[in-house]
Coordinates of C-alpha atoms in Angstrom, one line a residue:
M1216 CA 87.2 125.7 154.2
R1217 CA 90.6 124.1 153.9
R1218 CA 91.6 126.6 151.2
A1219 CA 90.5 129.4 153.5
L1220 CA 92.6 128.1 156.4
H1221 CA 95.7 127.8 154.2
A1222 CA 95.2 131.3 152.9
A1223 CA 94.8 132.8 156.4
A1224 CA 97.9 130.9 157.6
A1225 CA 99.9 132.3 154.6
L1226 CA 98.5 135.8 155.4
I1227 CA 99.7 135.6 159.0
I1228 CA 103.1 134.4 157.9
G1229 CA 103.3 137.3 155.5
L1230 CA 102.5 139.7 158.2
A1231 CA 104.9 138.2 160.6
T1232 CA 107.7 138.6 158.0
A1233 CA 106.8 142.0 156.8
A1234 CA 105.6 143.8 159.9
P1235 CA 109.0 144.6 161.6
A1236 CA 110.3 146.3 158.5
R1237 CA 107.2 148.4 158.2
A1238 CA 107.3 149.3 161.9
Q1239 CA 111.0 150.4 161.8
N1240 CA 111.2 151.9 158.3
N1241 CA 107.7 152.6 157.0
P1242 CA 105.0 153.6 159.5
P1243 CA 101.6 152.3 158.4
R1244 CA 100.1 154.6 155.9
P1245 CA 96.4 155.5 156.1
G1246 CA 94.2 153.0 154.3
F1247 CA 96.6 150.1 154.6
S1248 CA 94.6 146.9 154.6
A1249 CA 95.0 143.1 154.3
S1250 CA 94.5 143.3 150.6
D1251 CA 97.9 145.1 150.4
L1252 CA 99.5 141.8 151.4
R1253 CA 98.4 140.0 148.2
P1254 CA 101.7 140.6 146.4
L1255 CA 103.6 138.9 149.2
L1256 CA 101.8 135.6 148.7
V1257 CA 103.4 134.0 145.7
R1258 CA 101.8 130.5 145.9
E1259 CA 98.9 130.8 148.3
P1260 CA 95.9 132.8 146.9
V1261 CA 94.1 134.9 149.4
V1262 CA 90.6 133.4 149.5
A1263 CA 89.1 135.8 152.1
S1264 CA 89.9 139.4 153.0
L1265 CA 90.2 139.7 156.8
S1266 CA 88.6 143.1 157.1
Q1267 CA 87.0 145.9 155.2
H1268 CA 88.9 148.4 157.3
P1269 CA 92.6 149.4 157.5
V1270 CA 94.8 146.9 159.4
A1271 CA 97.8 148.1 161.4
P1272 CA 100.7 145.6 161.6
L1273 CA 101.5 143.9 164.9
T1274 CA 104.7 144.8 166.7
S1275 CA 107.6 142.3 166.9
A1276 CA 106.7 141.3 170.4
Q1277 CA 103.0 140.7 169.4
L1278 CA 104.1 138.7 166.5
D1279 CA 106.2 136.5 168.7
R1280 CA 103.2 135.9 171.0
L1281 CA 101.1 135.1 168.0
R1282 CA 103.7 132.6 166.8
R1283 CA 103.7 130.9 170.3
A1284 CA 99.9 130.7 170.1
Q1285 CA 100.1 129.1 166.7
G1286 CA 102.7 126.7 167.9
S1287 CA 100.4 125.7 170.8
S1288 CA 97.6 125.1 168.3
A1289 CA 99.8 123.0 166.1
A1290 CA 100.7 120.9 169.1
G1291 CA 97.1 120.4 169.9
L1292 CA 97.3 122.6 173.0
Y1293 CA 94.2 124.5 172.1
E1294 CA 93.3 125.7 175.6
R1295 CA 96.8 127.2 176.0
A1296 CA 96.5 128.8 172.6
R1297 CA 93.2 130.3 173.4
A1298 CA 94.6 131.8 176.7
E1299 CA 97.5 133.3 174.8
L1300 CA 95.3 134.8 172.1
V1301 CA 92.8 136.3 174.6
A1302 CA 95.7 137.9 176.3
L1303 CA 97.1 139.2 173.0
L1304 CA 93.7 140.5 172.0
S1305 CA 93.7 142.7 175.1
E1306 CA 96.8 144.4 173.8
A1307 CA 95.6 144.6 170.1
P1308 CA 91.9 144.8 170.5
H1309 CA 89.8 144.1 167.4
H1310 CA 92.8 143.1 165.4
P1311 CA 91.5 140.9 162.5
I1312 CA 94.5 138.5 162.5
V1313 CA 94.3 137.8 166.2
L1314 CA 90.5 137.5 166.0
T1315 CA 90.8 135.0 163.1
E1316 CA 93.3 132.9 164.9
L1317 CA 91.2 132.9 168.1
A1318 CA 88.0 131.9 166.2
R1319 CA 89.8 129.0 164.5
T1320 CA 91.1 127.9 167.9
E1321 CA 87.6 127.9 169.2
L1322 CA 86.5 125.9 166.1
A1323 CA 89.2 123.3 166.9
L1324 CA 87.8 123.1 170.4
E1325 CA 84.3 122.7 168.9
D1326 CA 83.1 125.6 170.9
Y1327 CA 80.8 126.9 168.1
A1328 CA 78.7 129.0 170.4
A1329 CA 81.9 130.9 171.4
V1330 CA 82.7 131.5 167.7
E1331 CA 79.2 132.8 167.2
R1332 CA 79.4 135.2 170.1
L1333 CA 82.9 136.5 169.1
G1334 CA 82.0 136.8 165.4
R1335 CA 78.7 138.6 165.8
A1336 CA 80.0 141.0 168.5
E1337 CA 83.1 142.0 166.5
R1338 CA 81.2 142.3 163.1
V1339 CA 78.7 144.6 164.7
A1340 CA 81.2 146.6 166.7
Q1341 CA 83.4 147.2 163.7
R1342 CA 80.7 147.3 161.1
D1343 CA 82.6 144.8 159.1
S1344 CA 80.9 142.3 156.8
L1345 CA 84.1 140.4 156.1
L1346 CA 85.5 140.0 159.5
L1347 CA 85.4 136.3 160.7
G1348 CA 82.9 135.5 157.9
H1349 CA 84.3 132.1 157.1
E1350 CA 84.6 131.1 160.8
L1351 CA 81.2 132.4 161.8
S1352 CA 79.5 130.7 158.9
L1353 CA 81.2 127.4 159.6
A1354 CA 80.2 127.6 163.3
L1355 CA 76.6 128.3 162.4
E1356 CA 76.6 125.4 160.0
R1357 CA 77.9 123.1 162.7
L1358 CA 75.2 124.4 165.1
G1359 CA 72.6 123.3 162.5
R1360 CA 71.5 126.8 161.6
A1361 CA 71.7 126.5 157.8
R1362 CA 69.9 129.7 157.0
D1363 CA 72.1 131.8 159.4
A1364 CA 75.2 130.3 157.9
A1365 CA 74.0 131.1 154.4
A1366 CA 73.2 134.7 155.5
I1367 CA 76.7 135.3 156.6
A1368 CA 78.1 133.9 153.4
I1369 CA 75.8 136.0 151.3
E1370 CA 76.6 139.1 153.3
E1371 CA 80.3 138.5 152.7
W1372 CA 79.7 137.8 149.0
A1373 CA 77.8 141.1 148.7
A1374 CA 80.6 143.0 150.3
A1375 CA 83.4 141.3 148.4
P1376 CA 82.8 139.8 145.0
V1377 CA 86.1 137.9 145.3
E1378 CA 84.4 135.7 147.9
A1379 CA 82.0 134.4 145.3
E1380 CA 83.5 130.9 145.0
W1381 CA 83.5 130.2 148.8
A1382 CA 80.1 131.9 149.4
A1383 CA 78.5 130.0 146.5
D1384 CA 79.7 126.7 147.9
V1385 CA 78.3 127.6 151.3
V1386 CA 75.0 128.6 149.8
D1387 CA 74.7 125.4 147.8
R1388 CA 75.4 123.3 150.9
M1389 CA 72.9 125.2 153.1
A1390 CA 70.3 125.0 150.4
G1391 CA 70.4 121.3 150.7
V1392 CA 69.1 121.8 154.3
D1393 CA 66.8 124.8 153.9
L1394 CA 66.3 125.4 150.2
R1395 CA 63.4 127.9 150.5
G1396 CA 65.0 129.9 153.3
V1397 CA 68.3 130.2 151.5
R1398 CA 66.5 131.1 148.2
D1399 CA 64.7 133.9 150.1
L1400 CA 68.1 135.3 151.3
M1401 CA 69.5 135.2 147.8
R1402 CA 66.4 137.0 146.4
R1403 CA 66.8 139.8 148.9
A1404 CA 70.5 140.2 148.1
A1405 CA 69.9 140.3 144.4
L1406 CA 67.1 142.7 144.7
A1407 CA 69.1 145.0 147.0
L1408 CA 72.1 144.9 144.6
P1409 CA 70.7 144.8 141.0
E1410 CA 74.0 145.8 139.6
R1411 CA 75.6 142.6 141.0
T1412 CA 75.0 140.2 138.3
D1413 CA 77.2 137.6 139.9
L1414 CA 74.4 137.0 142.5
V1415 CA 71.8 136.2 139.8
Q1416 CA 72.9 132.8 138.5
P1417 CA 73.1 131.2 141.9
L1418 CA 69.6 132.6 142.6
A1419 CA 68.3 131.2 139.4
R1420 CA 69.7 127.7 140.3
L1421 CA 67.9 127.9 143.6
E1422 CA 64.6 129.0 142.0
W1423 CA 65.0 126.1 139.6
R1424 CA 65.7 123.6 142.4
L1425 CA 62.4 124.8 143.9
G1426 CA 60.6 124.0 140.6
D1427 CA 60.0 127.7 139.7
V1428 CA 61.6 127.9 136.3
R1429 CA 59.7 131.1 135.5
A1430 CA 61.2 132.9 138.5
A1431 CA 64.6 131.7 137.5
L1432 CA 64.1 133.1 134.0
R1433 CA 62.9 136.5 135.4
A1434 CA 66.0 136.8 137.5
L1435 CA 68.3 136.0 134.6
S1436 CA 66.5 138.3 132.2
T1437 CA 66.7 141.2 134.6
A1438 CA 70.4 140.6 135.0
E1439 CA 70.8 140.6 131.2
R1440 CA 69.1 144.0 131.1
A1441 CA 71.7 145.4 133.5
D1442 CA 74.5 143.9 131.4
P1443 CA 73.5 143.5 127.7
R1444 CA 76.7 141.6 126.9
A1445 CA 75.9 138.9 129.4
R1446 CA 74.5 135.5 128.3
F1447 CA 73.1 134.3 131.6
R1448 CA 70.1 132.4 130.2
W1449 CA 72.2 130.6 127.6
T1450 CA 74.8 129.5 130.3
F1451 CA 71.9 128.4 132.6
A1452 CA 70.4 126.3 129.8
E1453 CA 73.8 124.7 129.0
E1454 CA 74.3 123.8 132.7
R1455 CA 70.9 122.1 132.8
M1456 CA 71.7 120.0 129.8
K1457 CA 74.8 118.5 131.3
D1458 CA 72.8 116.3 133.7
H1459 CA 70.6 114.6 131.0
T1460 CA 67.5 114.3 133.1
T1461 CA 64.0 115.0 132.0
R1462 CA 63.6 117.8 134.5
D1463 CA 66.9 119.4 133.5
S1464 CA 66.2 119.2 129.8
T1465 CA 62.7 120.7 130.4
A1466 CA 64.3 123.7 132.2
A1467 CA 66.9 124.0 129.3
T1468 CA 64.1 124.0 126.7
E1469 CA 62.1 126.6 128.6
T1470 CA 65.1 128.8 129.0
L1471 CA 66.2 128.7 125.4
L1472 CA 62.6 129.4 124.2
D1473 CA 62.4 132.4 126.5
L1474 CA 65.7 133.6 125.0
A1475 CA 64.4 133.0 121.4
A1476 CA 61.4 135.1 122.1
D1477 CA 63.4 138.1 123.5
A1478 CA 63.2 140.8 120.8
R1479 CA 66.1 142.7 122.5
Y1480 CA 68.6 140.4 121.0
D1481 CA 69.9 140.1 117.4
P1482 CA 67.9 137.7 115.3
A1483 CA 71.0 135.5 114.7
Y1484 CA 71.4 135.0 118.4
R1485 CA 67.7 134.3 118.9
T1486 CA 67.5 131.7 116.1
A1487 CA 70.7 130.1 117.5
A1488 CA 68.9 129.7 120.8
A1489 CA 65.8 128.4 119.0
R1490 CA 67.9 125.7 117.1
R1491 CA 69.6 124.7 120.4
A1492 CA 66.2 124.3 122.0
W1493 CA 64.9 122.3 119.1
D1494 CA 67.8 119.9 119.4
V1495 CA 66.6 119.1 122.9
I1496 CA 63.0 119.0 121.8
A1497 CA 63.8 116.6 119.0
A1498 CA 65.9 114.4 121.3
R1499 CA 62.9 114.1 123.6
A1500 CA 60.5 113.5 120.6
D1501 CA 58.3 116.5 121.8
Q1502 CA 58.1 118.3 118.5
R1503 CA 54.3 118.2 118.5
A1504 CA 54.0 119.8 121.9
F1505 CA 56.6 122.5 121.3
A1506 CA 56.0 123.5 117.7
P1507 CA 53.3 126.1 118.5
R1508 CA 55.5 127.6 121.2
M1509 CA 58.4 127.9 118.9
L1510 CA 56.2 129.5 116.2
K1511 CA 55.1 132.0 118.8
A1512 CA 58.6 132.7 120.1
L1513 CA 59.9 133.6 116.6
A1514 CA 56.6 135.1 115.3
D1515 CA 58.2 138.6 114.7
L1516 CA 61.0 137.1 112.5
P1517 CA 60.2 136.1 108.9
P1518 CA 60.6 132.4 108.2
A1519 CA 63.5 133.2 105.8
R1520 CA 65.5 134.3 108.9
W1521 CA 65.0 130.9 110.5
S1522 CA 67.4 128.0 109.8
P1523 CA 65.9 125.7 107.2
D1524 CA 66.1 122.6 109.4
L1525 CA 64.3 124.4 112.2
R1526 CA 61.6 125.4 109.8
V1527 CA 61.1 121.8 108.6
G1528 CA 61.0 120.5 112.2
V1529 CA 58.5 123.1 113.4
A1530 CA 56.4 122.7 110.3
R1531 CA 56.3 118.9 110.9
G1532 CA 55.1 119.4 114.5
L1533 CA 52.4 121.8 113.3
R1534 CA 51.3 119.5 110.6
E1535 CA 50.9 116.6 113.0
L1536 CA 48.7 118.9 115.1
G1537 CA 46.5 119.6 112.1
R1538 CA 47.7 123.2 111.8
T1539 CA 48.6 122.7 108.2
N1540 CA 48.2 126.3 107.0
E1541 CA 50.8 127.5 109.5
A1542 CA 53.0 124.6 108.5
R1543 CA 52.8 125.6 104.8
A1544 CA 53.6 129.2 105.7
L1545 CA 57.0 128.0 107.1
L1546 CA 57.7 125.9 104.0
Q1547 CA 57.6 128.5 101.3
P1548 CA 60.6 128.0 99.1
D1549 CA 63.5 130.5 99.3
A1550 CA 67.1 130.7 98.3
G1551 CA 68.3 129.9 101.8
A1552 CA 66.5 126.6 101.9
R1553 CA 68.0 125.0 98.7
D1554 CA 69.8 122.2 100.6
L1555 CA 66.5 121.1 102.2
R1556 CA 64.2 121.7 99.2
S1557 CA 63.2 118.1 99.0
E1558 CA 62.2 118.0 102.6
F1559 CA 60.2 121.2 102.2
E1560 CA 58.4 119.6 99.3
L1561 CA 57.8 116.4 101.2
E1562 CA 56.4 118.3 104.2
R1563 CA 54.1 120.3 102.0
S1564 CA 52.9 117.0 100.5
L1565 CA 52.3 115.5 103.9
A1566 CA 50.3 118.6 104.9
D1567 CA 48.2 118.0 101.8
L1568 CA 47.8 114.4 102.8
R1569 CA 46.8 115.4 106.4
D1570 CA 44.1 117.8 105.1
G1571 CA 42.8 115.2 102.6
P1572 CA 41.6 113.7 100.6
P1573 CA 44.6 111.4 100.4
E1574 CA 44.5 111.3 96.6
R1575 CA 45.5 115.0 96.5
A1576 CA 49.0 114.3 97.8
L1577 CA 49.8 111.2 95.7
P1578 CA 51.6 112.8 92.8
A1579 CA 54.1 114.7 94.9
L1580 CA 54.6 111.8 97.3
R1581 CA 55.3 109.5 94.3
K1582 CA 57.9 111.9 93.0
A1583 CA 59.5 112.1 96.5
A1584 CA 59.6 108.3 96.7
E1585 CA 61.2 107.9 93.3
D1586 CA 63.9 110.5 94.2
N1587 CA 64.4 109.0 97.7
P1588 CA 63.7 105.3 98.3
A1589 CA 63.6 105.9 102.0
L1590 CA 60.3 107.7 101.4
A1591 CA 58.7 104.7 99.6
Y1592 CA 56.9 103.5 102.7
R1593 CA 55.2 106.9 103.1
Y1594 CA 54.0 106.8 99.5
A1595 CA 52.7 103.2 100.0
E1596 CA 50.9 104.2 103.1
A1597 CA 49.3 107.2 101.2
L1598 CA 48.1 104.7 98.5
F1599 CA 46.6 102.5 101.2
Y1600 CA 44.9 105.5 102.8
A1601 CA 43.4 106.4 99.5
G1602 CA 41.9 102.9 99.0
Q1603 CA 44.3 102.0 96.2
V1604 CA 45.1 98.6 97.7
D1605 CA 46.6 96.9 94.7
S1606 CA 49.1 99.8 94.0
A1607 CA 49.9 99.9 97.7
H1608 CA 50.6 96.1 97.7
A1609 CA 53.1 96.6 94.9
W1610 CA 55.0 99.3 96.8
Y1611 CA 54.9 97.3 100.1
Q1612 CA 56.3 94.3 98.2
R1613 CA 59.2 96.4 96.8
I1614 CA 60.0 97.7 100.4
A1615 CA 59.8 94.2 101.9
D1616 CA 62.1 92.8 99.3
N1617 CA 64.9 94.8 101.0
P1618 CA 65.0 93.1 104.5
E1619 CA 67.7 95.6 105.6
G1620 CA 65.4 98.5 105.2
S1621 CA 64.0 100.3 108.3
A1622 CA 60.4 99.9 107.0
A1623 CA 60.6 96.2 105.9
G1624 CA 58.8 94.9 109.0
A1625 CA 56.0 97.4 108.7
A1626 CA 55.6 96.7 105.0
L1627 CA 55.4 92.9 105.7
E1628 CA 52.6 93.6 108.2
R1629 CA 50.6 95.5 105.6
L1630 CA 51.3 92.7 103.0
Y1631 CA 49.8 90.1 105.5
L1632 CA 46.8 92.3 106.0
I1633 CA 46.2 92.7 102.2
E1634 CA 46.8 89.1 101.5
D1635 CA 44.3 88.1 104.2
G1636 CA 41.8 90.5 102.6
T1637 CA 38.5 88.6 102.3
P1638 CA 36.1 90.3 101.7
R1639 CA 38.2 92.6 99.6
E1640 CA 36.1 95.7 100.1
A1641 CA 36.9 95.7 103.8
L1642 CA 40.5 96.6 103.0
V1643 CA 39.3 100.1 102.0
T1644 CA 38.0 100.5 105.5
F1645 CA 41.3 99.3 106.9
G1646 CA 43.0 102.0 104.9
R1647 CA 40.6 104.6 106.3
I1648 CA 41.3 103.4 109.8
A1649 CA 45.1 103.7 109.2
Y1650 CA 44.6 107.2 107.7
E1651 CA 42.6 108.4 110.7
S1652 CA 45.1 107.0 113.1
W1653 CA 48.0 108.7 111.2
R1654 CA 46.1 112.0 111.4
G1655 CA 45.7 111.6 115.2
E1656 CA 41.9 111.0 115.0
T1657 CA 42.1 108.0 117.3
R1658 CA 38.4 108.1 118.4
R1659 CA 37.2 108.1 114.8
A1660 CA 39.6 105.3 114.0
G1661 CA 38.4 103.3 117.0
T1662 CA 34.8 103.7 115.9
L1663 CA 35.5 102.4 112.4
T1664 CA 37.5 99.4 113.8
D1665 CA 34.7 98.5 116.2
S1666 CA 32.2 98.6 113.3
L1667 CA 34.4 96.4 111.2
V1668 CA 34.8 93.8 114.0
R1669 CA 31.0 93.7 114.3
V1670 CA 30.2 93.2 110.6
L1671 CA 33.1 91.0 109.3
P1672 CA 32.7 87.2 109.3
R1673 CA 35.0 85.4 111.7
G1674 CA 38.2 84.8 109.6
A1675 CA 41.7 86.0 109.0
L1676 CA 40.7 89.6 108.3
W1677 CA 38.3 89.7 111.3
A1678 CA 41.3 88.6 113.5
Q1679 CA 43.3 91.5 112.1
A1680 CA 40.5 93.9 112.9
A1681 CA 40.1 92.4 116.4
L1682 CA 43.8 92.7 117.2
L1683 CA 43.8 96.3 116.0
L1684 CA 40.7 97.0 118.2
S1685 CA 42.5 95.6 121.2
A1686 CA 45.5 97.9 120.7
Q1687 CA 43.2 100.9 120.2
R1688 CA 41.3 100.2 123.5
A1689 CA 44.5 99.6 125.4
G1690 CA 45.9 102.9 124.1
A1691 CA 42.7 104.6 125.4
G1692 CA 43.1 103.1 128.8
D1693 CA 40.3 100.5 128.5
D1694 CA 42.2 97.4 129.6
P1695 CA 39.2 95.1 130.2
G1696 CA 37.9 96.2 126.8
A1697 CA 41.2 95.5 125.2
L1698 CA 41.2 91.9 126.6
E1699 CA 37.8 91.0 125.1
P1700 CA 38.9 90.8 121.4
L1701 CA 42.1 89.0 122.3
L1702 CA 40.2 86.2 124.0
A1703 CA 37.7 86.1 121.2
I1704 CA 40.5 85.5 118.7
A1705 CA 42.1 82.8 120.9
D1706 CA 38.8 81.0 121.5
S1707 CA 37.0 81.3 118.2
L1708 CA 40.0 81.1 115.7
P1709 CA 42.5 78.8 117.4
G1710 CA 44.0 77.8 114.0
D1711 CA 44.6 81.4 112.8
R1712 CA 48.2 82.6 112.6
L1713 CA 47.3 85.4 115.0
A1714 CA 46.0 83.1 117.7
P1715 CA 49.4 82.8 119.4
V1716 CA 49.8 86.6 119.3
A1717 CA 46.4 87.0 120.9
R1718 CA 47.3 84.5 123.7
E1719 CA 50.6 86.3 124.4
R1720 CA 49.0 89.8 124.5
A1721 CA 46.2 88.6 126.7
G1722 CA 48.7 87.3 129.2
D1723 CA 50.6 90.6 129.0
L1724 CA 47.4 92.5 129.8
Y1725 CA 46.4 90.2 132.7
L1726 CA 49.8 90.7 134.3
A1727 CA 50.8 94.3 133.6
K1728 CA 47.4 96.0 133.6
L1729 CA 44.9 93.8 135.5
K1730 CA 47.4 92.4 138.0
D1731 CA 46.0 88.9 137.6
E1732 CA 49.1 86.6 137.6
A1733 CA 47.1 83.4 137.6
H1734 CA 45.2 84.2 134.4
A1735 CA 48.4 85.6 132.8
A1736 CA 50.2 82.3 133.5
G1737 CA 47.1 80.4 132.1
Q1738 CA 47.2 82.3 128.8
W1739 CA 50.9 81.8 128.3
E1740 CA 50.7 78.1 129.2
E1741 CA 47.9 77.6 126.8
C1742 CA 49.9 79.4 124.1
L1743 CA 52.9 77.1 124.6
A1744 CA 50.7 74.0 124.8
R1745 CA 48.8 74.8 121.5
Y1746 CA 51.6 76.5 119.5
P1747 CA 55.0 75.1 120.7
K1748 CA 56.6 76.1 117.4
A1749 CA 55.0 79.5 117.0
W1750 CA 57.3 82.4 116.1
N1751 CA 56.6 84.0 119.5
A1752 CA 56.9 80.8 121.6
A1753 CA 60.4 81.5 122.9
A1754 CA 59.4 85.0 124.2
V1755 CA 56.3 83.5 125.8
R1756 CA 58.3 80.8 127.5
R1757 CA 60.7 83.4 129.0
K1758 CA 57.8 85.4 130.4
L1759 CA 56.2 82.3 131.9
E1760 CA 59.5 81.1 133.4
A1761 CA 60.1 84.6 134.9
L1762 CA 56.6 84.6 136.4
R1763 CA 57.0 81.2 137.9
R1764 CA 60.4 82.0 139.3
D1765 CA 59.2 85.2 140.9
R1766 CA 55.7 84.0 142.0
R1767 CA 56.2 80.2 142.3
F1768 CA 53.4 79.2 140.0

């Protein structure tokens, strides 16, 4: 608003300086308007046009009276300024400069109703969508009529694209008060003026703020049809990604997927949009959810036209969903994928592993592990899945011997399991449980674990199975069921190395899931009393102290 006030002041000064010369030497030509004054304003840009119609210059006497009114306003004598301007308006009726100065004087007097009466009457009488638009919109905003204020701004925007910055700012503010009402106004304006693509992106933002991403994409896509060179959807997606929220990144992903599926565009542009979308998807670890949608979006393009890294990522998501044939179709070797050939081969091997039996994938996975030590854990796991426990043990030991490796901790856990393995044949079932869990068959894995807990004798391997069963039940939302095997370990095998872990996890379940603070404190106290030097004692002590501090136990 301040910029508009400054611009109008500069415009008035320009008129005051130029009008006498025009009156004496150059009578106003037909079609002369406020826009002709732009070259006179060197440092103050004209933010708003005063009128859609020709504007005759004021006479020297009228300019003097205008200056006096401005001087009264500058001195805070708004009533006197208003009287002077009303009198001047009787001599120069409907003159935009006088009307603007009068409206701003009324705003200074906080007589917003007077501004509304003046603005609406003059705009209707002169059929002028620009006249007093800024002042009327501000008055309506101050009167608490957000939708009406937005309507004036949108009307002025539609009449003069140069007003886009000011009008968009008004629309954004008013949408904070009446989002749905302002969105409806923008919809009508965009529908009435389909060629005005500058109205579309603000409409899309309002649709998105209302949670209707589909409507936003329809608006942007329609605008792109009117202007094939435009990249509205890409710009919209990039805007959404700047805020780094889940809601924004979801909208960005949906937008880029929509663009990737649009066959009107060049394949290079579509695949660029797909890769950008996949970057967001990978950052959110949503590959499994979005892989089928990406496959559908680019279904009309042969995989060789995709970027190799995108092919690998989508294939991995499809493989994790069990859609291994579609994953393999993306992983056919071609000249464009030489830099990722090893990853292609690995993914094909993992697809074979997913389909089973596990033995089928072992040769290719061993080769991958020998070529790339980072894949050694995956090969060790495949050996474990296949029931080749001794071979798996050797590879787990190799991985654990490098404590800096990312898989060293997981390898140690497997080593503890195998070394606790009595009876030995039960380890084959553990391998099968791990395989079904990796394939996403959680129900089948849970059934196998439950059976193992029932048949194994109470010992170290049974404690491993019971701890695993607890985690599976907790993952399925069965919190009381998850607590049962933990308490069984703590009570029946107090000397086992997993007993402190069972006590700690039981306390965690009581507090976080069952909301039983007393029993949570009891489990942690028992853990510290029985196992003061256990590896998890420090963590348990911190939890207990925090609970006592917060709840005064």
